Tab-separated table of C-alpha atoms in Angstrom:
chain	number	residue	atom	x	y	z
A	1	MET	CA	9.310	45.374	12.043
A	2	THR	CA	9.457	48.665	10.467
A	3	THR	CA	12.555	48.086	8.316
A	4	SER	CA	11.862	46.958	4.701
A	5	LEU	CA	13.048	43.396	4.182
A	6	ALA	CA	14.344	44.515	0.832
A	7	ASP	CA	16.695	46.800	2.608
A	8	VAL	CA	17.849	44.877	5.679
A	9	ALA	CA	20.759	43.184	3.926
A	10	ALA	CA	21.980	46.377	2.374
A	11	SER	CA	24.977	46.428	4.928
A	12	ASP	CA	26.341	44.518	7.940
A	13	ALA	CA	24.931	47.328	10.170
A	14	THR	CA	21.339	47.114	8.890
A	15	LEU	CA	21.317	43.280	8.838
A	16	ARG	CA	22.710	43.027	12.414
A	17	ALA	CA	20.166	45.676	13.590
A	18	PHE	CA	17.292	43.774	12.031
A	19	LEU	CA	18.304	40.312	13.359
A	20	HIS	CA	19.062	41.609	16.829
A	21	GLY	CA	15.804	43.590	16.890
A	22	LEU	CA	13.777	40.433	16.510
A	23	PRO	CA	11.721	39.616	19.709
A	24	GLY	CA	13.618	37.344	22.098
A	25	VAL	CA	12.591	33.827	22.507
A	26	ASP	CA	11.070	32.982	25.935
A	27	ARG	CA	13.019	29.741	26.543
A	28	VAL	CA	10.885	28.521	29.352
A	29	GLY	CA	7.737	29.200	27.474
A	30	ALA	CA	8.933	27.527	24.235
A	31	ASP	CA	9.995	24.451	26.198
A	32	GLN	CA	6.788	24.232	28.040
A	33	ARG	CA	4.504	24.714	24.900
A	34	ALA	CA	6.373	22.162	22.859
A	35	ALA	CA	6.158	19.670	25.880
A	36	MET	CA	2.493	20.408	26.182
A	37	LEU	CA	1.751	19.911	22.490
A	38	GLY	CA	3.782	16.673	22.536
A	39	THR	CA	1.298	15.144	24.967
A	40	ARG	CA	-1.646	15.399	22.547
A	41	SER	CA	-3.200	11.929	22.007
A	42	ILE	CA	-4.071	10.952	18.252
A	43	LYS	CA	-5.946	7.778	18.003
A	44	THR	CA	-7.897	5.475	15.593
A	45	THR	CA	-8.901	7.015	12.184
A	46	ALA	CA	-7.016	10.281	12.950
A	47	LYS	CA	-3.931	8.400	13.778
A	48	ALA	CA	-4.075	6.413	10.547
A	49	GLN	CA	-4.429	9.612	8.573
A	50	ALA	CA	-1.500	11.118	10.495
A	51	ILE	CA	0.730	8.152	9.832
A	52	ASP	CA	-0.018	8.300	6.010
A	53	LEU	CA	0.651	12.053	6.041
A	54	ALA	CA	3.841	11.602	7.874
A	55	ILE	CA	5.002	8.965	5.379
A	56	SER	CA	4.169	11.310	2.520
A	57	MET	CA	6.349	13.969	4.256
A	58	VAL	CA	9.374	11.813	4.743
A	59	ASP	CA	12.798	12.705	3.048
A	60	LEU	CA	14.203	9.237	3.046
A	61	THR	CA	17.862	9.722	3.609
A	62	THR	CA	21.195	7.912	3.430
A	63	LEU	CA	24.397	10.005	4.085
A	64	GLU	CA	27.046	7.592	4.880
A	65	GLY	CA	30.574	7.148	3.629
A	66	ALA	CA	29.721	3.493	2.810
A	67	ASP	CA	26.775	4.436	0.603
A	68	THR	CA	26.738	2.338	-2.685
A	69	HIS	CA	24.793	2.548	-5.949
A	70	GLY	CA	22.909	-0.553	-4.935
A	71	LYS	CA	21.926	0.893	-1.568
A	72	VAL	CA	20.611	3.966	-3.112
A	73	ARG	CA	18.623	2.149	-5.710
A	74	ALA	CA	17.118	-0.081	-3.030
A	75	MET	CA	16.196	3.067	-0.926
A	76	CYS	CA	14.605	4.632	-3.958
A	77	THR	CA	12.491	1.510	-4.667
A	78	LYS	CA	11.220	1.675	-1.021
A	79	ALA	CA	10.569	5.373	-1.363
A	80	ILE	CA	8.199	4.761	-4.319
A	81	HIS	CA	6.615	1.587	-2.844
A	82	PRO	CA	6.953	1.586	0.907
A	83	GLY	CA	4.566	-1.414	1.147
A	84	GLY	CA	1.120	-2.254	2.255
A	85	GLY	CA	-0.500	0.307	0.142
A	86	ALA	CA	1.311	3.169	2.024
A	87	PRO	CA	1.835	6.434	0.026
A	88	ARG	CA	5.161	7.238	-1.623
A	89	VAL	CA	7.573	9.437	0.383
A	90	ALA	CA	8.322	13.025	-0.571
A	91	ALA	CA	11.926	12.649	-1.492
A	92	VAL	CA	15.148	10.613	-1.175
A	93	CYS	CA	18.178	12.551	0.053
A	94	VAL	CA	21.748	11.488	-1.018
A	95	TYR	CA	25.306	12.883	-1.426
A	96	PRO	CA	25.870	14.823	-4.643
A	97	ASP	CA	27.845	12.015	-6.386
A	98	LEU	CA	24.829	9.671	-6.052
A	99	VAL	CA	22.335	12.054	-7.431
A	100	SER	CA	22.261	10.604	-10.917
A	101	VAL	CA	21.754	7.076	-9.575
A	102	ALA	CA	18.731	8.368	-7.460
A	103	ALA	CA	17.294	10.359	-10.327
A	104	GLU	CA	17.292	7.458	-12.546
A	105	ALA	CA	15.766	5.189	-9.963
A	106	VAL	CA	12.860	7.489	-9.094
A	107	LYS	CA	12.259	8.812	-12.497
A	108	GLY	CA	8.539	9.365	-13.191
A	109	SER	CA	7.468	8.274	-9.770
A	110	GLY	CA	6.763	11.820	-8.275
A	111	VAL	CA	9.485	11.260	-5.583
A	112	LYS	CA	11.980	14.137	-5.551
A	113	VAL	CA	15.714	13.821	-5.433
A	114	ALA	CA	17.340	15.983	-2.677
A	115	SER	CA	21.108	16.421	-2.344
A	116	VAL	CA	23.074	17.717	0.403
A	117	ALA	CA	25.772	20.174	-0.952
A	118	THR	CA	28.041	23.104	0.174
A	119	ALA	CA	30.572	20.930	2.078
A	120	PHE	CA	27.989	18.948	4.030
A	121	PRO	CA	27.985	18.656	7.128
A	122	SER	CA	30.604	21.234	8.202
A	123	GLY	CA	30.089	23.880	5.635
A	124	ARG	CA	33.686	24.676	5.972
A	125	SER	CA	34.793	25.368	2.353
A	126	SER	CA	35.076	28.272	-0.027
A	127	LEU	CA	32.020	29.852	-1.588
A	128	GLU	CA	33.321	28.710	-5.103
A	129	VAL	CA	33.402	25.139	-3.944
A	130	LYS	CA	30.005	25.417	-2.446
A	131	VAL	CA	28.423	26.949	-5.625
A	132	SER	CA	30.186	24.294	-7.920
A	133	ASP	CA	29.022	21.434	-5.411
A	134	THR	CA	25.392	22.762	-5.803
A	135	ALA	CA	25.543	23.268	-9.640
A	136	LEU	CA	26.892	19.688	-10.141
A	137	ALA	CA	24.168	18.201	-8.108
A	138	VAL	CA	21.579	20.120	-9.945
A	139	ALA	CA	23.005	19.099	-13.270
A	140	ALA	CA	22.960	15.480	-12.198
A	141	GLY	CA	19.229	15.794	-11.439
A	142	ALA	CA	18.691	17.087	-7.955
A	143	ASP	CA	15.214	18.659	-7.444
A	144	GLU	CA	16.111	20.040	-4.078
A	145	ILE	CA	19.536	21.160	-2.495
A	146	ASP	CA	19.990	20.961	1.303
A	147	MET	CA	22.733	23.428	2.013
A	148	VAL	CA	24.564	24.013	5.346
A	149	ILE	CA	25.217	27.505	6.576
A	150	ASP	CA	28.644	28.458	7.828
A	151	ARG	CA	27.912	28.227	11.596
A	152	GLY	CA	31.387	29.752	12.473
A	153	ALA	CA	30.603	32.876	10.525
A	154	PHE	CA	27.066	33.131	11.999
A	155	LEU	CA	28.407	32.636	15.641
A	156	GLU	CA	31.096	35.338	14.945
A	157	GLY	CA	28.346	37.699	13.872
A	158	ASP	CA	29.368	37.781	10.192
A	159	TYR	CA	25.830	37.690	9.116
A	160	VAL	CA	26.478	39.207	5.623
A	161	LYS	CA	28.826	36.311	4.772
A	162	VAL	CA	26.143	33.761	5.659
A	163	PHE	CA	23.420	35.854	3.785
A	164	GLU	CA	25.619	36.259	0.620
A	165	GLU	CA	26.540	32.485	0.576
A	166	ILE	CA	22.762	31.514	0.753
A	167	VAL	CA	22.050	34.077	-2.148
A	168	ALA	CA	24.843	32.546	-4.288
A	169	VAL	CA	23.696	29.013	-3.598
A	170	LYS	CA	20.115	29.842	-4.309
A	171	ALA	CA	21.169	31.309	-7.740
A	172	ALA	CA	23.143	28.106	-8.398
A	173	CYS	CA	20.085	25.996	-7.689
A	174	GLY	CA	18.160	27.364	-10.729
A	175	ALA	CA	14.742	25.688	-10.665
A	176	ALA	CA	15.690	23.373	-7.782
A	177	HIS	CA	14.339	24.297	-4.287
A	178	LEU	CA	16.735	25.263	-1.660
A	179	LYS	CA	16.588	24.033	1.858
A	180	VAL	CA	18.906	25.907	4.274
A	181	ILE	CA	20.234	23.745	7.193
A	182	LEU	CA	20.756	25.812	10.334
A	183	GLU	CA	22.477	23.051	12.421
A	184	THR	CA	20.526	24.331	15.392
A	185	GLY	CA	22.530	21.982	17.878
A	186	GLU	CA	25.548	24.396	17.281
A	187	LEU	CA	23.657	27.729	17.509
A	188	ALA	CA	23.580	27.645	21.254
A	189	THR	CA	20.566	29.686	21.966
A	190	TYR	CA	16.796	29.933	20.883
A	191	ASP	CA	17.346	33.486	19.955
A	192	ASN	CA	20.129	32.322	17.459
A	193	VAL	CA	17.664	29.801	15.950
A	194	ARG	CA	15.195	32.665	15.425
A	195	ARG	CA	17.778	34.931	13.863
A	196	ALA	CA	19.208	32.228	11.611
A	197	SER	CA	15.649	31.307	10.465
A	198	TRP	CA	15.024	34.812	9.471
A	199	LEU	CA	18.405	35.324	7.808
A	200	ALA	CA	17.952	32.291	5.672
A	201	MET	CA	14.381	33.333	4.671
A	202	ILE	CA	15.359	36.827	3.762
A	203	ALA	CA	18.312	35.253	1.648
A	204	GLY	CA	15.825	33.228	-0.412
A	205	ALA	CA	15.438	29.882	1.402
A	206	ASP	CA	12.462	27.833	0.166
A	207	PHE	CA	12.821	25.603	3.234
A	208	ILE	CA	14.557	25.997	6.639
A	209	LYS	CA	15.959	22.791	8.038
A	210	THR	CA	16.905	22.127	11.659
A	211	SER	CA	20.085	19.914	11.314
A	212	THR	CA	22.381	17.638	9.375
A	213	GLY	CA	21.755	14.729	11.546
A	214	LYS	CA	25.431	14.615	12.430
A	215	VAL	CA	25.267	16.890	15.509
A	216	ALA	CA	23.367	16.407	18.685
A	217	PRO	CA	20.991	17.785	19.759
A	218	ALA	CA	19.266	17.823	16.352
A	219	ALA	CA	15.488	18.306	15.703
A	220	THR	CA	14.040	19.064	19.111
A	221	LEU	CA	10.401	20.111	19.519
A	222	PRO	CA	11.216	23.524	20.869
A	223	VAL	CA	13.612	24.341	18.007
A	224	THR	CA	11.070	23.194	15.454
A	225	LEU	CA	8.485	25.300	17.232
A	226	ILE	CA	10.642	28.407	16.938
A	227	MET	CA	11.237	27.766	13.335
A	228	LEU	CA	7.480	27.210	12.530
A	229	GLU	CA	6.805	30.577	14.431
A	230	ALA	CA	9.389	32.186	12.174
A	231	VAL	CA	7.907	30.998	8.956
A	232	ARG	CA	4.467	32.038	9.993
A	233	ALA	CA	5.746	35.439	10.883
A	234	PHE	CA	7.637	35.708	7.705
A	235	ARG	CA	4.622	35.027	5.594
A	236	ASP	CA	2.604	37.612	7.575
A	237	VAL	CA	5.249	40.221	6.697
A	238	THR	CA	6.146	39.292	3.137
A	239	GLY	CA	3.273	37.067	1.746
A	240	ARG	CA	5.877	34.440	0.888
A	241	GLN	CA	5.573	30.943	2.373
A	242	VAL	CA	8.629	28.931	3.476
A	243	GLY	CA	8.707	25.357	4.426
A	244	VAL	CA	10.174	23.658	7.496
A	245	LYS	CA	12.148	20.426	7.722
A	246	PRO	CA	13.112	18.947	11.058
A	247	ALA	CA	15.847	16.255	10.531
A	248	GLY	CA	17.871	14.198	12.915
A	249	GLY	CA	16.645	12.074	15.840
A	250	ILE	CA	13.030	11.573	14.508
A	251	ARG	CA	12.820	7.789	14.771
A	252	THR	CA	9.327	6.845	15.835
A	253	THR	CA	5.754	7.240	14.788
A	254	LYS	CA	5.221	9.150	18.106
A	255	ASP	CA	7.989	11.519	17.260
A	256	ALA	CA	6.474	12.156	13.721
A	257	ILE	CA	2.948	12.773	15.102
A	258	LYS	CA	4.245	15.181	17.829
A	259	ASN	CA	5.759	17.140	14.846
A	260	LEU	CA	2.404	17.186	12.923
A	261	VAL	CA	0.535	18.436	16.043
A	262	LEU	CA	3.298	21.156	16.333
A	263	VAL	CA	2.824	22.197	12.690
A	264	ASN	CA	-0.998	22.401	12.992
A	265	GLU	CA	-1.022	24.352	16.329
A	266	THR	CA	1.815	26.693	15.369
A	267	ALA	CA	1.912	27.454	11.655
A	268	GLY	CA	-1.469	26.003	10.792
A	269	GLU	CA	-2.993	23.687	8.177
A	270	ASP	CA	-1.359	25.483	5.215
A	271	TRP	CA	1.961	23.834	6.295
A	272	LEU	CA	0.409	20.335	6.647
A	273	THR	CA	1.547	19.113	3.227
A	274	PRO	CA	4.768	17.631	1.855
A	275	ASP	CA	5.199	20.918	-0.082
A	276	TRP	CA	5.670	22.851	3.122
A	277	PHE	CA	6.771	20.303	5.800
A	278	ARG	CA	9.208	17.419	5.561
A	279	LEU	CA	10.714	14.920	7.960
A	280	GLY	CA	14.279	14.102	7.423
A	281	ALA	CA	14.961	10.552	8.525
A	282	SER	CA	16.535	7.304	7.804
A	283	SER	CA	14.873	4.946	10.237
A	284	LEU	CA	11.513	6.655	10.807
A	285	LEU	CA	9.747	5.067	7.760
A	286	ASN	CA	9.851	1.453	9.091
A	287	ASP	CA	8.260	2.490	12.362
A	288	LEU	CA	5.605	4.322	10.543
A	289	LEU	CA	4.928	1.189	8.361
A	290	MET	CA	4.898	-1.003	11.556
A	291	GLN	CA	2.419	1.155	13.311
A	292	ARG	CA	0.298	1.331	10.100
A	293	GLU	CA	0.085	-2.510	9.875
A	294	LYS	CA	-0.836	-2.635	13.641
A	295	LEU	CA	-3.815	-0.185	13.035
A	296	ALA	CA	-4.916	-2.214	9.868
A	297	THR	CA	-4.609	-5.727	11.397
A	298	GLY	CA	-4.362	-5.465	15.153
A	299	ARG	CA	-1.065	-7.173	15.181
A	300	TYR	CA	2.464	-5.754	15.446
A	301	ALA	CA	4.872	-6.854	12.605
A	302	GLY	CA	8.460	-7.195	13.522
A	303	PRO	CA	11.108	-4.914	11.919
A	304	ASP	CA	12.294	-7.901	9.925
A	305	TYR	CA	9.080	-7.737	7.954
A	306	PHE	CA	10.339	-4.619	6.277
A	307	THR	CA	13.383	-3.880	4.282
A	308	LEU	CA	16.043	-1.726	5.842
A	309	ASP	CA	15.868	1.984	4.931
């Protein structure tokens, strides 16, 4: 990478040349490595530590048209006090119009409020609407913004448009952190996942996120592997660390632990904290709590022992 990252977005030609000059992804190799790491067995004390670490990395999420103030408040209570002495989660994630409700509910707890913005989940709106959406969420109390890129523009090769939108939304975030959702299930190839990861990071993303959770496939292990490789390489080149958030389809403790192994073996221990790795999920927390109870007591508790996420 001989081109200065400060100059790659100077024009459509330089940005395209940089992104298409990135090394290609060995699809077979990525699939095999992710599958191999997914077979690692974590047991006893290490498993208990992994479960608590995973809980602390959860972005507890509700993104449904039927979301109510009461549902959000209940989710926030669970985020702060999952039960059984488990650690609090990293954040709650809601639609922009519910940010103020969540912010009041988690005030003083250390749990962050994340908000999807920028015409989530499609990203099909004007830049003005996306920036306004972001600014309103931040003004209402959002600590983090999860924005979606314009996948149509990316797939058409209009990388400058995607870059400029990320830059504008990042500016609208102010002090809030920006997570850029690539929607990897729509990017078609692993090479595109790598290009989109670098494009988002060059534009200023604090995190890169796999998916909205509304498109399948979502957070597959090979895609997360490629994104972890990208953030590791980006830090090597720039000195700036960027986080990763797989989201969508992560439902079990086994899924969560596979992701933690992937982080440790690909990016390294520096990413094994909630500051740099998150798990976007709505149903994962209950399974983590059930497995935690099993390790502590030797007995499985049924799902009816835990509140709905």
